[in-house]
Coordinates of C-alpha atoms in Angstrom, one line a residue:
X275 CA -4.1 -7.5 -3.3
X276 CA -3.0 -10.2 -5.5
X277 CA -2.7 -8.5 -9.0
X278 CA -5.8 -10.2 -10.0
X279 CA -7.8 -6.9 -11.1
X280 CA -7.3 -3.2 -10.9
X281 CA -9.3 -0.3 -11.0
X282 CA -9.8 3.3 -12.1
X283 CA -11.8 6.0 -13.2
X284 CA -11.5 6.4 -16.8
X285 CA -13.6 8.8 -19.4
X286 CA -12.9 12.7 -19.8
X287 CA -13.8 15.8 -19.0
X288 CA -17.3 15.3 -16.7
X289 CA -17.8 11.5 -18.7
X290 CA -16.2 9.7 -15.7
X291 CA -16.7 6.0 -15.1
X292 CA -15.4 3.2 -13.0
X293 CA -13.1 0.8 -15.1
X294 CA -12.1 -3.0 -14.3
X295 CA -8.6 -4.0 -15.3
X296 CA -7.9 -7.9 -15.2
X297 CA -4.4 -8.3 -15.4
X298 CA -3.9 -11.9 -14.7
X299 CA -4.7 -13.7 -17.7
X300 CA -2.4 -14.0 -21.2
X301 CA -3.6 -10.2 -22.1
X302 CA -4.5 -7.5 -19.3
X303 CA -8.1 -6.3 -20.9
X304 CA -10.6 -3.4 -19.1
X305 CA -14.2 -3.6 -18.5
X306 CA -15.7 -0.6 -18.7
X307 CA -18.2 -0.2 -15.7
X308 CA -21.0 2.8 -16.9
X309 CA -23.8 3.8 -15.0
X310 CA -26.6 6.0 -15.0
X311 CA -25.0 8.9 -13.9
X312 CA -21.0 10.1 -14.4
X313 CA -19.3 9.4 -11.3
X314 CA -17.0 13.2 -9.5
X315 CA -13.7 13.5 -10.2
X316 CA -12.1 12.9 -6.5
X317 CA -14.4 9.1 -6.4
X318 CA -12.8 6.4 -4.8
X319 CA -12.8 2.7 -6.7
X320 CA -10.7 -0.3 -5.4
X321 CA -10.9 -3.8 -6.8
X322 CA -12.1 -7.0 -5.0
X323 CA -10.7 -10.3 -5.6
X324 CA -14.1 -11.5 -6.4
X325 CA -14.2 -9.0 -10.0
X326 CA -16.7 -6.7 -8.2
X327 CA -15.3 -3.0 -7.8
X328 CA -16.2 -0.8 -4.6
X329 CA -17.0 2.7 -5.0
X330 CA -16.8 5.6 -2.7
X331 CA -18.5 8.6 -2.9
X332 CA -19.4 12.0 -1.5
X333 CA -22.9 13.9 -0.6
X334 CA -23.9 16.4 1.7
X335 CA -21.2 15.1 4.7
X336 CA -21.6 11.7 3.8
X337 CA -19.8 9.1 2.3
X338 CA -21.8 6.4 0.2
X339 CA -20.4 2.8 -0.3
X340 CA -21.5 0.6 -3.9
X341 CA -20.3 -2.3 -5.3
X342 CA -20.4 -2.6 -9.2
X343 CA -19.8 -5.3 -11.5
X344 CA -20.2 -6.1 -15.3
X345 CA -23.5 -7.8 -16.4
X346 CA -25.0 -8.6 -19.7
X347 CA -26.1 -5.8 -20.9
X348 CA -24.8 -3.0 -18.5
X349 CA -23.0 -2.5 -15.0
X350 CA -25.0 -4.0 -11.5
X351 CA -24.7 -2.3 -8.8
X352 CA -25.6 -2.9 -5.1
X353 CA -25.8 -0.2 -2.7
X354 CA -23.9 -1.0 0.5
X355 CA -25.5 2.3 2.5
X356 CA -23.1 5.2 3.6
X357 CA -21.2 6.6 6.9
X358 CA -21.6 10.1 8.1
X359 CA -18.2 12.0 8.7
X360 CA -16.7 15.2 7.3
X361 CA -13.6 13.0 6.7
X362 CA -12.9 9.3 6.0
X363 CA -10.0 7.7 4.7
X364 CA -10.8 4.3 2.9
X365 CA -8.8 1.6 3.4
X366 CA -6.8 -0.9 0.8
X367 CA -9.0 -3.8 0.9
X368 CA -8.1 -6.7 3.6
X369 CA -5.3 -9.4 2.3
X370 CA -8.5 -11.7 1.2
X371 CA -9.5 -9.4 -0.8
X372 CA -13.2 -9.8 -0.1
X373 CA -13.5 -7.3 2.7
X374 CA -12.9 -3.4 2.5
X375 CA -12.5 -0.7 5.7
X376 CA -12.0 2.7 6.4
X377 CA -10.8 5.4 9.0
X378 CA -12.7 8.1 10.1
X379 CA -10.3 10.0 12.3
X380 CA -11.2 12.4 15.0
X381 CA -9.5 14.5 17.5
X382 CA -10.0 12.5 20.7
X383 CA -10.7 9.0 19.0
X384 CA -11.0 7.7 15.4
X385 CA -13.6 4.9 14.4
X386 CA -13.0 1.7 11.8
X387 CA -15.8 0.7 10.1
X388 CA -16.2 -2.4 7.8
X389 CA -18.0 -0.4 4.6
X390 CA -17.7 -4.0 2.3
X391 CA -17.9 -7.6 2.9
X392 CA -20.1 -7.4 6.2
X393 CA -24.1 -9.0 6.6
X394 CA -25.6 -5.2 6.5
X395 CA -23.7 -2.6 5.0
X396 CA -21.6 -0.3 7.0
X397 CA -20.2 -1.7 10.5
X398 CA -18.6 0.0 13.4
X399 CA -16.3 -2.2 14.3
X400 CA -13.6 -0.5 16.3
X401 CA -13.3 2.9 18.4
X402 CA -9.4 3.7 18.9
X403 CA -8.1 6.7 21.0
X404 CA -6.4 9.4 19.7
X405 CA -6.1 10.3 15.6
X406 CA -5.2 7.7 13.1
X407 CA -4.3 7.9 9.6
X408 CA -2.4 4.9 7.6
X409 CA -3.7 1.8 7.2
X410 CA -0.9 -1.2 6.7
X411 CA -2.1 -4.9 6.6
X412 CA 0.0 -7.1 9.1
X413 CA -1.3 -10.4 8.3
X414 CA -3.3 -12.2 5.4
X415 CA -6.4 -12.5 7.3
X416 CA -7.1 -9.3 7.5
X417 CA -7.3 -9.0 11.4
X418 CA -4.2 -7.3 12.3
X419 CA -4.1 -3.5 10.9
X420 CA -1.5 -0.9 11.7
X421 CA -2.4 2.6 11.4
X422 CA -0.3 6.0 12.8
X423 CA -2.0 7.2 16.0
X424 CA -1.0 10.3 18.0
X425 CA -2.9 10.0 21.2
X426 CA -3.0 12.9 23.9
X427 CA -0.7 15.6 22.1
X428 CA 2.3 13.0 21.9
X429 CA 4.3 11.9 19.0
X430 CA 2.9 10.2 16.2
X431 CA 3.6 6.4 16.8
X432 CA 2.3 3.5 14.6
X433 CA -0.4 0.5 16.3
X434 CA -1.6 -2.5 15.6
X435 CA -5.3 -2.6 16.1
X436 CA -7.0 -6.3 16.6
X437 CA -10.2 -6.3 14.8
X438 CA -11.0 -9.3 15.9
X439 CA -10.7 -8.2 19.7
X440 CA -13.1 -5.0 19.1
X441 CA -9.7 -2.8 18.1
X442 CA -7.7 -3.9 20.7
X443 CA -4.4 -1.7 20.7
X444 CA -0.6 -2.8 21.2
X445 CA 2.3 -0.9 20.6
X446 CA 4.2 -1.3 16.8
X447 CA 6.7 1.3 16.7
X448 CA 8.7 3.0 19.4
X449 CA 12.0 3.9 18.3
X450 CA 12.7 6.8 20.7
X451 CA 9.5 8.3 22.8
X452 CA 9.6 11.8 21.0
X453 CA 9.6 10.7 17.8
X454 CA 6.8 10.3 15.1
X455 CA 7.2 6.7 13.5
X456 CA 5.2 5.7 10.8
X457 CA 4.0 2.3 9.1
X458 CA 4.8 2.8 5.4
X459 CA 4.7 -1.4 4.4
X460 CA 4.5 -4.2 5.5
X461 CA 5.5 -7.9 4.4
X462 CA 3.3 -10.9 6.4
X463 CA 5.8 -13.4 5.1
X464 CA 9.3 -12.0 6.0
X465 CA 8.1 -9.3 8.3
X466 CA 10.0 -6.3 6.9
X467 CA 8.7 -3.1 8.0
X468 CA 9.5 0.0 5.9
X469 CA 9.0 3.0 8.1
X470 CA 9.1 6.6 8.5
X471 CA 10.6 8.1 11.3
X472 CA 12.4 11.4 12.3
X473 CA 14.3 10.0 14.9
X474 CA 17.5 10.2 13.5
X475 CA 16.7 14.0 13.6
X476 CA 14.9 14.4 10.3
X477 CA 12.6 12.5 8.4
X478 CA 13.8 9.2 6.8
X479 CA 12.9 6.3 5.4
X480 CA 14.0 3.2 7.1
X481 CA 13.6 -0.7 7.2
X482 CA 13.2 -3.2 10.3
X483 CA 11.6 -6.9 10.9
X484 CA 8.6 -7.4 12.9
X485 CA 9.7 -8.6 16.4
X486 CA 13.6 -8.1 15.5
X487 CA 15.6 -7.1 18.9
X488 CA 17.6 -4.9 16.2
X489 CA 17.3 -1.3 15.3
X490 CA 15.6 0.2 12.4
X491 CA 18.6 1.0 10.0
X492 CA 18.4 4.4 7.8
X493 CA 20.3 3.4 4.7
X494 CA 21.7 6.5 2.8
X495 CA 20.9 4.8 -0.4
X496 CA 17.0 5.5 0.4
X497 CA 17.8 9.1 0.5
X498 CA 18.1 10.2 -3.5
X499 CA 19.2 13.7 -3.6
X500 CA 16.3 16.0 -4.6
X501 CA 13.5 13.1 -4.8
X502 CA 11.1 11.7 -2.8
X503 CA 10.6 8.1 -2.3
X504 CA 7.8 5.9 -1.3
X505 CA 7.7 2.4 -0.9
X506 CA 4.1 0.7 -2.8
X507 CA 4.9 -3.4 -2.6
X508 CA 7.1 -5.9 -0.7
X509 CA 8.3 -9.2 -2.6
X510 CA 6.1 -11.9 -0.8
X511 CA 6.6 -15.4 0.1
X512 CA 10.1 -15.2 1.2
X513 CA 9.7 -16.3 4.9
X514 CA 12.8 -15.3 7.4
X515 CA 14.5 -13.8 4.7
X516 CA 13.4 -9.9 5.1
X517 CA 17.2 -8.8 3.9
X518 CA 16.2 -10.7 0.5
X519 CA 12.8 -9.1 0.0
X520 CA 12.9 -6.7 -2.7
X521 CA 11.2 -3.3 -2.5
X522 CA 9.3 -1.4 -5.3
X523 CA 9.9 2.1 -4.8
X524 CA 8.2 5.3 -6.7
X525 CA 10.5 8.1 -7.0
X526 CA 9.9 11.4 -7.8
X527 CA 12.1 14.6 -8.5
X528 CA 12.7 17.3 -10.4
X529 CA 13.1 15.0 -13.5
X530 CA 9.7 13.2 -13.2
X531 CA 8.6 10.2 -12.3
X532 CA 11.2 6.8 -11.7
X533 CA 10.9 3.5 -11.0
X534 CA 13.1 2.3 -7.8
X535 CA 13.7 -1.3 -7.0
X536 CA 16.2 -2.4 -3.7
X537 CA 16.5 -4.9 -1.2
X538 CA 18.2 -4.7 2.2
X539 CA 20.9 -6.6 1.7
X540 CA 22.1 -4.2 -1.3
X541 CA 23.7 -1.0 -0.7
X542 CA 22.1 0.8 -3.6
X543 CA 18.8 1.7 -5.3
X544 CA 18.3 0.9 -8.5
X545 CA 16.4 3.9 -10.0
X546 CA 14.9 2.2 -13.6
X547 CA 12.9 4.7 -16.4
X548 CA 9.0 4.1 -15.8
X549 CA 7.4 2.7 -18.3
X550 CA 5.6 4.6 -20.5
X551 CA 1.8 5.2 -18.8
X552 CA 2.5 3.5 -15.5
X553 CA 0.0 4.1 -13.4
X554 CA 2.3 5.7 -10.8
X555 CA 2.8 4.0 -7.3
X556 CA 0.4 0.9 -8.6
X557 CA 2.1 -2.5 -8.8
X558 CA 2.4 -6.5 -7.3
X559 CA 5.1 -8.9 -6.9
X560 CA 5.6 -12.3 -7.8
X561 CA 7.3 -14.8 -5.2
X562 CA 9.8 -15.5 -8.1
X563 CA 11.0 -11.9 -8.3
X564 CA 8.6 -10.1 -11.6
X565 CA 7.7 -7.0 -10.4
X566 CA 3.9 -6.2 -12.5
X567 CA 2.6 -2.6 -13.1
X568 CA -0.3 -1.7 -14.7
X569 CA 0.0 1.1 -17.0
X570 CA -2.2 2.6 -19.7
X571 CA -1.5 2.7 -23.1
X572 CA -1.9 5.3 -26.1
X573 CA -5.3 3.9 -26.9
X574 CA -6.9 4.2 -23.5
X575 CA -6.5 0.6 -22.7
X576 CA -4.8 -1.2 -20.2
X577 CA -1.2 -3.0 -20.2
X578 CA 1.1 -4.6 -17.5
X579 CA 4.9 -3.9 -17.8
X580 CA 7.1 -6.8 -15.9
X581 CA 10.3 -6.2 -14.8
X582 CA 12.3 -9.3 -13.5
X583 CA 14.0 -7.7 -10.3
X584 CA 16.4 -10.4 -10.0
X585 CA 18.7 -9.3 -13.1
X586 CA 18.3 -6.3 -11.2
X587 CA 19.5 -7.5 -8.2
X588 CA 21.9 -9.4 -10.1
X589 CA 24.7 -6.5 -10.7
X590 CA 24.9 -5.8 -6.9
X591 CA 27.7 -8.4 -6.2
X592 CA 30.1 -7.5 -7.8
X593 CA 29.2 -4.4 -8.9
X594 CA 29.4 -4.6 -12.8
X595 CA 29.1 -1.4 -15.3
X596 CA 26.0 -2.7 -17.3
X597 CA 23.0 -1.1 -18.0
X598 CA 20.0 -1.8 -16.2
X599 CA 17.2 -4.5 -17.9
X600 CA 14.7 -2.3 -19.5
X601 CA 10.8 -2.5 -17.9
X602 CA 9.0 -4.6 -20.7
X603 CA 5.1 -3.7 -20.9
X604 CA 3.6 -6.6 -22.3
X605 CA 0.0 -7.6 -23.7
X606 CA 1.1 -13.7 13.6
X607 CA 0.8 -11.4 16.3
X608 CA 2.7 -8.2 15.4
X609 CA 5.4 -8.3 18.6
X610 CA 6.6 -4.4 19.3
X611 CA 10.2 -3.5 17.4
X612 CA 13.2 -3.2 20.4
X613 CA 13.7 0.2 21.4
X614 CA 17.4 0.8 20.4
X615 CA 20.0 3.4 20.0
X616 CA 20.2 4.6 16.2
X617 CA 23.4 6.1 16.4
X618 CA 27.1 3.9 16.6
X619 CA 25.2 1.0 15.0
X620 CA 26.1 -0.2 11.5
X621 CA 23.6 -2.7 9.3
X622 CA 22.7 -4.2 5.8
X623 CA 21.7 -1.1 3.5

């Protein structure tokens, strides 16, 4: 998504209701989207680009699909119909924006369905063998979608799925044929790839390019003692330049929650204090280098904190013994990566 909007549930105890965030405009403000009845605590709400917030919810082995919106007096909603599955994983909506899809894994094959932005609600588009979970974009059209598939009692390997080809599947990741690689991010632009893979003999994090003939590199620096990290946005718009994206990290130890910025082509993680009320593991990039996080204030409402990564970045070379810039809250065709030893090789990171 673009950083346009966000969404939550907000309310206490049983009083639970969607809640708009626009975050684009010279003050972040919420829209509080009541309706008739509370929504469960466990409800699913993403944003749209178009203002209009999706809604998932649960009943009697079913999962029902709305879309709400603010109207004068109240909260619209339109019922988009519902898919029946024990489980279903909903999907980040597709890099327009105007489209929304979810997984409903099985043991011998897992279905994609389009649940918003098609002519009659709920649409089968895709049948896929084997289990999938994930769900990372590859392009901005929203055709290309990687999800981790483990097909047949084998490893775990990521795929892209062309839902524009009736979920035609290629291979993604293969960086040694016993071991489970995962899709964590992706970039469209520069085509870094942060992955998950315990090929190295336990599970790491690690970086590669889309279609690169090099090996995925493990950088030490993405292992903080004690914490685990997670990737949750890519720096766009910097095209052939994957070593220069910069990563937005959420790490988490015994000490809480941090905030973690790096880039390939540094050799250290920059772990930062989250701002107070970030909503943890939420965020956007600019193509200039401001990283945005929503976060919610004292009162209940909402805030954005920007942190401009590149005074981050900045101290890398040479490394220089100031402190950190604060966080300020303020009102193609995905090609397979190379197979290639891991071990003997040396790389950015």
């Amino acid at each position: 998504m673009d950083g346009t909007y966000a969404a939550r549930l907000a309310g206490e105890g049983e009083s639970l209701f969607p809640e708009r965030w626009t975050l684009d405009g010279p003050e972040p403000y919420a829209v509080p989207l009541p309706l008739a009845q509370p929504e469960e605590r466990g409800t699913d709400v993403r944003p749209l680009t178009d203002g209009r917030v999706l809604i998932r919810r649960r009943a009697a082995g079913r999962h029902l699909f709305s879309l709400v919106y603010p109207t004068d007096p109240g909260t619209g909603e339109i019922s988009l119909g519902g898919v029946e599955s024990a489980e279903l994983r909903l999907l980040p909506p597709s890099p327009d924006g105007t489209r929304a899809y979810a997984v409903v894994p099985g043991e011998r094959s897992s279905s994609v369905w389009l649940v918003a932005g098609g002519a009659f609600g709920p649409e089968h588009v895709a049948e896929i063998p084997g289990h999938c979970s994930g769900g990372v974009w590859l392009d901005r059209t929203g055709r290309m979608l990687a999800l981790d598939r483990r097909h047949a009692q084998g490893p775990l390997k990521a795929v892209a799925v062309d839902l524009e080809r009736g979920g035609e599947v290629s291979p993604l990741l293969q960086i040694s044929e016993t071991s489970d690689d995962r899709l964590v991010l992706a970039d469209p632009d520069s085509g870094l790839l942060l992955i998950r893979s315990n090929a190295p003999g336990q599970e790491l994090l690690g970086w590669g390019v889309l279609g690169s003939s090099q090996p995925v590199r493990f950088p030490e620096s993405l292992r903080p003692p004690g914490c685990s990290v997670t990737p949750f946005a890519v720096q766009p718009g910097q095209t052939l330049l994957p070593e220069s994206c910069g990563v937005a990290l959420w790490v988490e130890g015994a000490a809480g929650s941090r905030l973690g910025v790096w880039r390939p082509s540094g050799r250290r993680l920059h772990q930062l204090a989250a701002p107070v009320g970030w909503m943890a593991g939420a965020g956007t990039w600019s193509d200039t280098g401001v990283l945005r996080l929503p976060c919610v204030r004292e009162a209940g409402g909402c805030g954005v904190a920007r942190l401009d990564a590149a005074r981050v970045f900045g101290t890398e070379e040479p490394p220089r013994e100031e402190p950190e810039p604060p966080v300020v809250p303020v009102v193609c065709r995905p090609v397979p990566l190379q197979q290639a030893p891991l071990m003997g090789r040396t790389g950015l990171g």
